[in-house]
Amino acid sequence: MVLRPPAEARSKKIASLAWFRIKPLTLSKFMDLRAYQMQSVEDLRAEFRSGIKRVLLVSPTGSGKTVLFVYVTKGASSRGLRVLILTHRQEIMAQISKTLTTWEVPHALLTAGRAIPAGYQVMVASVQTLCRRLEGFPAPDLIVVDEAHHSCAGSWVKVFAAYPNARYLGVTATPERLDGRGLGEFYHRMVMGPRVDWLISEGFLAKPRYFAALNRIDPSQLRKTAGDFNRKEAAEMMDRPVITGDAVQHYLRIASGRTSIVFCTSIAHAQHVCEQFCAAGVPAEVIDGEMGQEQRDGIIGRLRTGETMVLVSVDLVSEGFDLPAVGSATLLRPTASVALHLQQIGRVLRPAPGKPDAIILDHVGNCARHGLAEEVREWSLDGHSAKKRNAEAVLETRQCEKCFAIFRGPRCPECGTVKESKARKIEQADGVLTEIETARLIDIRNRRHEERMCRTLADFQQLARVRGYKPGWAYWRWKNSWKSKVEPAQVAA
């Protein structure tokens, strides 16, 4: 369903778009922008008119960021401005080009091995190719940076340095790098789009359902590299038959019949997971960045038609992947990055005909570590997002002990079971995925935070006394924590 403002209000908005303005003959298609997209355009326009030259639009995965910046691109190019749209992957370039074509925006693609196309107001390029061709490339008036959370990387920095006078429009769902670093040194103002919970309630995103084996693994033992868990150590932890077997069995039990994306830690891990799905009779394929474009397109095509049911990936479809019919995601890569966590969940939240909801199967505790997609977050250009917590709302969220449905209020809407008002902890067998109870999720996250704050053996011993644990727990927990590696003197004590 497309939301449109009243005709009078819509015409006033369009007429006031300043340098976004589009020629009258091309306005009809842009009437299909949703109301919240129009509001984002108005907010962007206000920032640029105030003299801000670098603006970051933050809007959730699936909210239509590509259509929005194509709107801006057409408006700018219709006034004779040169627009450069940058991305970092060939697949995303193809999707942007398709959208530009749909909206009748003439454009060219800057690709490796070909001369810079001449005579085009709009150019779509990969940042890697552009950085090799900066000399002689005509200076753009507006640069659109897709997946702008990558702006801190070396190639992007070169672009900012090469075109200091251009206007920049960055778009992203998660305005911080995977290591939590903010984007304030590259963008000077942030425009917020709609919230995930609102998009879900209005039907613009699919309703997620979360299942998790809490306390299944303990990634806190892993070292960190560039802000995230060390990939090699994470692969060793996850690439085990018992975990892979659980992943296959829980897909069959909870999400059977749905196309699915599985996020793994390494190519070897992905291959092992794929083999187990195929052995269980589920058609699966691995996709990775080392494959040729034609091979990757073939795999995506088979997933689209249902010939392949499970796509096993190592980061390749964490961003820019647009296949709304995918109904579930299996998380087999532990991450310390809230940005990566939300990008992965967002891959399956797009609505599609016949898709009642989106299922998230979390085997690595990412949901406990970073929260759910629909939780309200306060993003900042300084990095490290924070969630707004509403204790009353958390207590109202309950889990039915009979059908495991998540709901608010005293009565389960699925089976009619009446639940006591007092919060109750759900008993859970080890290794069995059950639908997450929000209150317990928050409690577990807080308890893990308490343990991360412990610096010495004495700290763990004090925490053990507060919790009523046996003394041996403190020594075991301290000995297996990464802190013991930098405090060896405590062992003798």
Coordinates of C-alpha atoms in Angstrom, one line a residue:
M1 CA 0.0 0.0 0.0
V2 CA 1.3 3.5 -0.9
L3 CA 0.6 6.3 1.5
R4 CA 0.0 9.7 -0.1
P5 CA -0.5 13.1 1.5
P6 CA -3.6 15.1 0.3
A7 CA -3.3 16.5 -3.2
E8 CA -3.0 20.1 -2.0
A9 CA -0.4 19.4 0.6
R10 CA 1.5 17.1 -1.8
S11 CA 1.7 19.8 -4.4
K12 CA 3.0 22.4 -1.9
K13 CA 5.7 19.9 -0.8
I14 CA 6.9 19.2 -4.3
A15 CA 6.9 22.9 -5.3
S16 CA 9.1 23.8 -2.3
L17 CA 11.8 21.3 -2.9
A18 CA 14.3 23.9 -4.1
W19 CA 17.3 22.3 -5.8
F20 CA 15.5 18.9 -5.5
R21 CA 12.8 20.4 -7.8
I22 CA 11.7 18.2 -10.7
K23 CA 10.4 19.5 -14.0
P24 CA 6.5 19.3 -14.1
L25 CA 6.4 16.7 -16.9
T26 CA 8.2 14.2 -14.7
L27 CA 6.3 14.7 -11.4
S28 CA 3.7 12.0 -11.8
K29 CA 5.8 9.1 -10.8
F30 CA 7.1 10.8 -7.7
M31 CA 3.5 11.0 -6.4
D32 CA 4.1 7.4 -5.3
L33 CA 6.6 8.3 -2.6
R34 CA 5.3 7.3 0.8
A35 CA 4.4 10.1 3.2
Y36 CA 7.4 9.4 5.5
Q37 CA 9.7 9.4 2.5
M38 CA 8.4 12.8 1.5
Q39 CA 9.0 14.0 5.1
S40 CA 12.6 12.8 4.9
V41 CA 13.1 14.7 1.7
E42 CA 11.7 17.9 3.3
D43 CA 14.1 17.4 6.3
L44 CA 17.1 16.9 4.0
R45 CA 16.1 20.0 2.0
A46 CA 16.0 22.1 5.2
E47 CA 19.5 21.0 6.2
F48 CA 21.0 21.8 2.8
R49 CA 19.2 25.1 2.6
S50 CA 20.7 26.0 6.0
G51 CA 24.2 25.7 4.6
I52 CA 25.0 22.2 5.7
K53 CA 26.9 20.4 2.9
R54 CA 27.2 16.9 4.3
V55 CA 23.9 15.3 5.6
L56 CA 23.4 11.7 6.7
L57 CA 19.9 10.1 6.3
V58 CA 19.3 7.3 8.7
S59 CA 16.4 5.1 7.8
P60 CA 15.8 1.4 8.5
T61 CA 16.5 -1.4 6.0
G62 CA 13.5 -1.9 3.8
S63 CA 12.2 1.7 4.3
G64 CA 13.0 2.7 0.7
K65 CA 16.2 4.6 0.9
T66 CA 17.2 3.9 -2.8
V67 CA 13.9 5.3 -4.1
L68 CA 14.3 8.3 -1.9
F69 CA 17.8 9.2 -3.2
V70 CA 16.8 8.5 -6.7
Y71 CA 14.1 11.1 -6.2
V72 CA 16.7 13.5 -5.0
T73 CA 19.0 12.6 -7.9
K74 CA 16.3 13.2 -10.5
G75 CA 15.5 16.6 -9.0
A76 CA 19.2 17.6 -9.0
S77 CA 20.0 16.4 -12.5
S78 CA 16.9 18.0 -13.9
R79 CA 18.4 21.4 -12.8
G80 CA 21.7 20.6 -14.6
L81 CA 23.6 19.5 -11.5
R82 CA 26.1 16.6 -11.9
V83 CA 25.3 13.7 -9.5
L84 CA 27.6 10.8 -8.5
I85 CA 26.1 7.8 -6.7
L86 CA 28.7 5.7 -4.9
T87 CA 28.5 2.2 -3.5
H88 CA 30.9 -0.6 -2.7
R89 CA 29.5 -3.7 -4.4
Q90 CA 28.6 -4.6 -7.9
E91 CA 25.2 -6.1 -6.8
I92 CA 24.2 -2.8 -5.2
M93 CA 25.3 -0.9 -8.3
A94 CA 23.0 -3.1 -10.4
Q95 CA 20.0 -2.5 -8.0
I96 CA 20.6 1.3 -8.1
S97 CA 20.8 1.3 -11.9
K98 CA 17.6 -0.7 -12.1
T99 CA 15.8 1.8 -9.9
L100 CA 17.1 4.8 -11.9
T101 CA 15.9 3.1 -15.1
T102 CA 12.5 2.5 -13.5
W103 CA 12.2 6.2 -12.6
E104 CA 13.5 7.2 -16.1
V105 CA 16.7 8.8 -14.9
P106 CA 19.3 8.7 -17.6
H107 CA 22.6 7.5 -16.1
A108 CA 25.9 5.8 -16.8
L109 CA 27.9 3.2 -14.9
L110 CA 31.6 3.7 -14.2
T111 CA 33.1 0.2 -14.3
A112 CA 36.6 -1.1 -14.3
G113 CA 38.4 -1.4 -17.7
R114 CA 36.1 1.1 -19.4
A115 CA 36.6 4.8 -20.2
I116 CA 34.7 7.4 -18.2
P117 CA 31.3 7.8 -19.9
A118 CA 30.8 11.3 -21.2
G119 CA 27.7 13.4 -21.4
Y120 CA 25.8 12.1 -18.4
Q121 CA 24.5 14.1 -15.5
V122 CA 24.2 11.0 -13.3
M123 CA 26.9 8.5 -12.8
V124 CA 26.8 5.3 -10.6
A125 CA 30.2 4.0 -9.6
S126 CA 31.9 1.6 -7.1
V127 CA 34.1 3.5 -4.8
Q128 CA 37.1 1.3 -5.6
T129 CA 36.9 2.0 -9.3
L130 CA 36.4 5.7 -8.7
C131 CA 39.5 6.0 -6.5
R132 CA 41.6 4.6 -9.4
R133 CA 40.1 7.2 -11.8
L134 CA 39.9 10.3 -9.7
E135 CA 42.3 12.2 -12.0
G136 CA 40.3 13.4 -14.9
F137 CA 36.9 12.6 -13.4
P138 CA 34.6 15.7 -13.6
A139 CA 33.8 17.1 -10.1
P140 CA 30.2 16.3 -9.1
D141 CA 27.9 18.8 -7.5
L142 CA 26.1 16.1 -5.4
I143 CA 27.6 12.8 -4.1
V144 CA 25.2 10.2 -2.8
V145 CA 27.0 7.7 -0.6
D146 CA 25.0 4.4 -0.3
E147 CA 25.7 2.3 2.8
A148 CA 27.3 5.4 4.3
H149 CA 28.5 3.6 7.5
H150 CA 31.5 2.6 5.4
S151 CA 32.5 6.3 5.0
C152 CA 35.5 5.9 7.4
A153 CA 37.2 3.4 5.2
G154 CA 40.3 4.4 3.2
S155 CA 38.7 4.5 -0.3
W156 CA 35.8 6.7 0.9
V157 CA 38.2 9.1 2.6
K158 CA 39.9 9.7 -0.7
V159 CA 36.6 10.7 -2.3
F160 CA 35.9 13.2 0.5
A161 CA 39.3 14.7 0.1
A162 CA 39.1 14.8 -3.7
Y163 CA 35.7 16.7 -3.7
P164 CA 35.6 18.9 -0.7
N165 CA 33.2 21.4 -2.2
A166 CA 30.5 18.9 -3.2
R167 CA 27.3 18.3 -1.3
Y168 CA 27.1 14.9 0.2
L169 CA 24.0 12.8 1.0
G170 CA 24.9 9.7 2.9
V171 CA 22.2 7.0 3.5
T172 CA 22.4 4.1 5.9
A173 CA 20.3 2.1 8.3
T174 CA 23.1 1.9 10.9
P175 CA 25.1 5.2 11.2
E176 CA 28.2 3.8 12.7
R177 CA 31.0 1.5 11.6
L178 CA 31.2 -2.1 12.6
D179 CA 33.7 -1.2 15.3
G180 CA 31.3 1.4 16.7
R181 CA 33.1 4.4 15.3
G182 CA 30.8 7.3 14.5
L183 CA 30.5 9.3 11.3
G184 CA 30.7 12.8 12.7
E185 CA 34.0 13.6 10.9
F186 CA 32.4 13.0 7.5
Y187 CA 28.8 14.2 8.1
H188 CA 27.7 17.3 9.9
R189 CA 24.0 16.7 10.4
M190 CA 21.8 13.6 10.7
V191 CA 18.2 13.3 9.5
M192 CA 16.2 10.5 11.1
G193 CA 13.7 8.5 9.0
P194 CA 10.9 6.4 10.5
R195 CA 11.5 3.9 13.3
V196 CA 11.5 0.2 12.8
D197 CA 8.6 -0.5 15.2
W198 CA 6.4 2.1 13.3
L199 CA 7.2 0.5 9.9
I200 CA 6.3 -2.9 11.3
S201 CA 3.0 -1.6 12.8
E202 CA 2.1 0.1 9.5
G203 CA 2.9 -3.0 7.4
F204 CA 5.9 -1.6 5.6
L205 CA 8.1 -4.2 7.3
A206 CA 7.3 -7.8 8.2
K207 CA 6.8 -8.6 11.8
P208 CA 9.9 -10.4 13.2
R209 CA 9.7 -13.5 15.5
Y210 CA 12.8 -14.4 17.4
F211 CA 13.9 -17.8 18.6
A212 CA 17.1 -18.2 20.5
A213 CA 19.1 -20.8 22.5
L214 CA 20.2 -18.4 25.3
N215 CA 23.6 -19.1 26.9
R216 CA 24.4 -21.6 24.1
I217 CA 27.9 -20.2 23.5
D218 CA 30.0 -17.6 25.3
P219 CA 31.6 -15.3 22.7
S220 CA 33.1 -13.1 25.5
Q221 CA 36.1 -15.5 25.5
L222 CA 36.9 -14.3 21.9
R223 CA 39.4 -11.6 21.3
K224 CA 38.4 -8.6 19.3
T225 CA 39.9 -7.4 16.0
A226 CA 38.8 -3.9 14.7
G227 CA 36.0 -3.8 17.2
D228 CA 34.4 -7.2 16.3
F229 CA 35.1 -10.7 17.5
N230 CA 38.2 -12.3 15.9
R231 CA 36.9 -14.1 12.8
K232 CA 39.3 -17.0 13.1
E233 CA 38.5 -17.7 16.7
A234 CA 34.8 -17.3 16.0
A235 CA 35.0 -19.8 13.2
E236 CA 36.7 -22.3 15.5
M237 CA 34.0 -21.8 18.0
M238 CA 31.0 -22.1 15.6
D239 CA 32.2 -24.7 13.0
R240 CA 31.3 -27.7 15.1
P241 CA 28.9 -30.5 14.1
V242 CA 26.7 -30.1 17.2
I243 CA 26.1 -26.5 16.4
T244 CA 25.6 -27.0 12.7
G245 CA 23.3 -29.9 13.4
D246 CA 21.2 -27.8 15.7
A247 CA 21.0 -25.1 13.1
V248 CA 19.6 -27.5 10.5
Q249 CA 17.2 -29.2 12.9
H250 CA 15.8 -25.9 14.2
Y251 CA 15.3 -24.6 10.7
L252 CA 13.3 -27.8 9.9
R253 CA 11.3 -27.4 13.1
I254 CA 10.5 -23.7 13.1
A255 CA 11.1 -22.4 9.5
S256 CA 10.6 -25.4 7.2
G257 CA 9.4 -24.4 3.8
R258 CA 10.7 -20.9 4.0
T259 CA 13.6 -19.6 2.0
S260 CA 16.4 -18.6 4.4
I261 CA 19.7 -16.9 4.7
V262 CA 22.4 -18.3 7.0
F263 CA 25.1 -16.0 8.2
C264 CA 28.4 -17.8 8.9
T265 CA 31.9 -16.9 10.1
S266 CA 34.1 -18.2 7.3
I267 CA 33.9 -19.8 3.8
A268 CA 34.9 -23.2 5.3
H269 CA 32.2 -22.8 8.0
A270 CA 29.6 -21.9 5.3
Q271 CA 30.5 -24.9 3.2
H272 CA 30.1 -27.3 6.2
V273 CA 26.7 -25.7 7.0
C274 CA 25.6 -26.0 3.4
E275 CA 26.6 -29.7 3.3
Q276 CA 24.5 -30.4 6.4
F277 CA 21.4 -28.7 5.0
C278 CA 21.8 -30.6 1.7
A279 CA 22.2 -33.9 3.6
A280 CA 18.9 -33.1 5.4
G281 CA 17.2 -32.8 2.1
V282 CA 17.1 -28.9 2.0
P283 CA 18.6 -27.4 -1.2
A284 CA 21.3 -25.0 -0.1
E285 CA 24.1 -23.1 -1.8
V286 CA 27.1 -21.0 -0.5
I287 CA 27.6 -17.5 -1.8
D288 CA 30.8 -15.6 -1.3
G289 CA 32.7 -12.6 -2.6
E290 CA 35.3 -14.7 -4.5
M291 CA 32.7 -15.9 -7.0
G292 CA 32.2 -14.3 -10.3
Q293 CA 29.2 -12.0 -10.8
E294 CA 27.4 -14.4 -13.2
Q295 CA 27.8 -17.2 -10.7
R296 CA 26.4 -15.1 -7.8
D297 CA 23.5 -13.9 -10.0
G298 CA 22.6 -17.6 -10.8
I299 CA 22.6 -18.5 -7.1
I300 CA 20.4 -15.5 -6.2
G301 CA 18.1 -16.4 -9.1
R302 CA 17.6 -20.0 -7.8
L303 CA 16.8 -18.6 -4.3
R304 CA 14.3 -16.3 -5.9
T305 CA 12.5 -19.1 -7.6
G306 CA 12.7 -21.5 -4.7
E307 CA 15.0 -24.0 -6.4
T308 CA 17.4 -23.2 -3.6
M309 CA 15.9 -22.9 -0.2
V310 CA 18.9 -21.8 1.9
L311 CA 21.5 -19.3 1.0
V312 CA 24.6 -19.7 3.2
S313 CA 26.7 -16.5 3.2
V314 CA 29.8 -14.9 4.7
D315 CA 28.8 -11.2 4.9
L316 CA 28.0 -10.9 1.2
V317 CA 24.3 -10.3 1.7
S318 CA 24.5 -8.4 4.9
E319 CA 24.0 -5.2 2.9
G320 CA 22.1 -4.2 -0.2
F321 CA 20.4 -7.5 -0.6
D322 CA 16.8 -7.1 -1.9
L323 CA 14.8 -10.3 -2.0
P324 CA 11.6 -9.7 0.0
A325 CA 10.3 -13.3 -0.2
V326 CA 13.1 -14.6 2.0
G327 CA 11.3 -15.6 5.2
S328 CA 13.9 -16.5 7.8
A329 CA 17.5 -15.9 8.9
T330 CA 19.8 -18.1 10.9
L331 CA 22.5 -16.4 12.8
L332 CA 25.7 -18.5 13.1
R333 CA 28.2 -15.6 13.3
P334 CA 28.6 -14.0 16.8
T335 CA 29.3 -10.3 16.4
A336 CA 30.1 -7.5 18.8
S337 CA 28.8 -5.0 16.3
V338 CA 25.2 -3.7 16.7
A339 CA 25.4 -2.4 13.1
L340 CA 26.2 -5.8 11.6
H341 CA 23.6 -7.4 13.8
L342 CA 20.8 -5.1 12.6
Q343 CA 22.0 -5.3 8.9
Q344 CA 21.7 -9.1 9.1
I345 CA 18.2 -9.1 10.7
G346 CA 17.1 -6.4 8.2
R347 CA 17.7 -8.8 5.3
V348 CA 14.5 -10.7 6.0
L349 CA 12.2 -7.9 7.2
R350 CA 11.0 -6.8 3.8
P351 CA 7.3 -7.7 3.3
A352 CA 6.1 -9.9 0.5
P353 CA 2.8 -11.4 -0.6
G354 CA 2.1 -14.6 1.3
K355 CA 4.8 -13.8 3.9
P356 CA 3.1 -13.6 7.3
D357 CA 6.2 -12.7 9.3
A358 CA 10.0 -13.0 9.5
I359 CA 11.7 -15.7 11.6
I360 CA 15.1 -15.1 13.2
L361 CA 16.9 -18.2 14.5
D362 CA 19.7 -16.9 16.8
H363 CA 22.3 -19.6 17.8
V364 CA 25.0 -17.1 18.9
G365 CA 23.3 -14.8 21.3
N366 CA 23.4 -11.7 19.1
C367 CA 19.8 -10.8 20.0
A368 CA 20.6 -10.9 23.7
R369 CA 23.8 -8.9 23.1
H370 CA 22.4 -6.2 20.9
G371 CA 18.6 -6.3 21.2
L372 CA 15.8 -6.8 18.8
A373 CA 15.3 -4.9 15.5
E374 CA 12.2 -3.0 16.7
E375 CA 13.8 -1.7 19.8
V376 CA 14.0 2.1 19.8
R377 CA 17.6 3.4 19.4
E378 CA 19.1 6.8 19.7
W379 CA 21.7 7.1 17.0
S380 CA 24.5 9.6 17.1
L381 CA 27.2 10.8 14.8
D382 CA 29.6 10.1 17.7
G383 CA 28.9 6.4 17.3
H384 CA 27.8 3.6 19.7
S385 CA 24.0 3.7 19.6
A386 CA 21.9 3.5 22.7
K387 CA 18.4 2.0 23.1
K388 CA 15.6 3.8 24.8
R389 CA 14.4 1.5 27.6
N390 CA 10.9 1.5 28.8
A391 CA 10.6 -0.7 31.8
E392 CA 6.9 -0.7 31.8
A393 CA 6.7 -1.8 28.2
V394 CA 9.2 -4.6 28.9
L395 CA 7.2 -6.0 31.7
E396 CA 4.0 -6.0 29.6
T397 CA 5.7 -8.2 27.0
R398 CA 5.0 -11.9 27.8
Q399 CA 5.5 -15.3 26.4
C400 CA 2.8 -18.0 26.4
E401 CA 3.9 -21.1 28.2
K402 CA 1.8 -23.3 25.9
C403 CA 2.2 -22.0 22.4
F404 CA 5.3 -19.7 22.9
A405 CA 3.6 -16.7 21.3
I406 CA 4.8 -13.2 22.3
F407 CA 2.1 -10.8 23.4
R408 CA 1.1 -8.0 25.7
G409 CA -1.7 -8.2 28.3
P410 CA -3.1 -11.1 30.4
R411 CA -4.5 -13.3 27.6
C412 CA -2.6 -15.0 24.8
P413 CA -4.2 -14.0 21.5
E414 CA -3.1 -17.3 19.8
C415 CA -4.5 -19.9 22.2
G416 CA -6.4 -17.9 24.9
T417 CA -4.2 -19.0 27.8
V418 CA -4.4 -16.5 30.7
K419 CA -1.1 -15.6 32.2
E420 CA -0.4 -14.3 35.7
S421 CA 0.6 -10.6 35.9
K422 CA 3.8 -11.4 37.8
A423 CA 6.8 -11.9 35.5
R424 CA 7.9 -15.5 35.3
K425 CA 11.2 -17.0 34.0
I426 CA 10.7 -19.5 31.2
E427 CA 12.4 -22.8 31.7
Q428 CA 14.5 -23.8 28.7
A429 CA 16.3 -27.0 27.7
D430 CA 19.9 -26.4 26.6
G431 CA 20.2 -26.2 22.8
V432 CA 16.5 -25.8 22.1
L433 CA 15.5 -22.6 20.4
T434 CA 12.4 -21.0 22.0
E435 CA 10.7 -17.7 21.1
I436 CA 12.5 -15.0 23.0
E437 CA 10.8 -13.4 26.0
T438 CA 11.8 -9.7 26.0
A439 CA 12.0 -9.4 29.8
R440 CA 14.3 -12.3 30.2
L441 CA 16.4 -11.0 27.2
I442 CA 17.0 -7.7 29.1
D443 CA 17.8 -9.5 32.3
I444 CA 20.4 -11.7 30.6
R445 CA 22.0 -8.8 28.9
N446 CA 22.3 -6.9 32.2
R447 CA 23.9 -9.9 33.9
R448 CA 26.5 -10.3 31.2
H449 CA 27.3 -6.6 31.5
E450 CA 27.9 -7.1 35.2
E451 CA 30.4 -9.8 34.4
R452 CA 32.1 -7.7 31.7
M453 CA 32.7 -5.0 34.3
C454 CA 34.6 -7.4 36.5
R455 CA 38.4 -6.7 36.2
T456 CA 40.0 -8.9 38.8
L457 CA 39.4 -12.2 40.5
A458 CA 38.2 -10.2 43.6
D459 CA 35.6 -8.6 41.4
F460 CA 34.3 -12.0 40.3
Q461 CA 34.3 -13.2 43.9
Q462 CA 32.2 -10.2 45.0
L463 CA 29.7 -10.8 42.2
A464 CA 29.5 -14.5 43.2
R465 CA 28.6 -13.5 46.7
V466 CA 26.0 -11.1 45.6
R467 CA 24.4 -13.7 43.3
G468 CA 24.8 -16.5 45.9
Y469 CA 27.1 -18.6 43.7
K470 CA 29.7 -21.1 44.9
P471 CA 33.3 -19.7 45.2
G472 CA 34.4 -22.0 42.4
W473 CA 32.3 -20.1 39.9
A474 CA 34.3 -16.9 40.4
Y475 CA 37.7 -18.5 39.8
W476 CA 36.4 -20.5 36.7
R477 CA 34.7 -17.4 35.2
W478 CA 37.8 -15.2 35.8
K479 CA 40.2 -17.8 34.5
N480 CA 38.3 -18.2 31.2
S481 CA 37.8 -14.4 30.7
W482 CA 40.0 -12.5 28.4
K483 CA 41.0 -10.2 31.3
S484 CA 43.0 -13.1 32.9
K485 CA 45.3 -13.0 29.9
V486 CA 46.5 -9.5 30.7
E487 CA 46.5 -10.0 34.5
P488 CA 48.6 -13.2 35.0
A489 CA 49.8 -12.1 38.4
Q490 CA 46.4 -12.7 39.8
V491 CA 46.7 -16.4 39.2
A492 CA 49.4 -16.7 41.9
A493 CA 47.3 -14.7 44.3

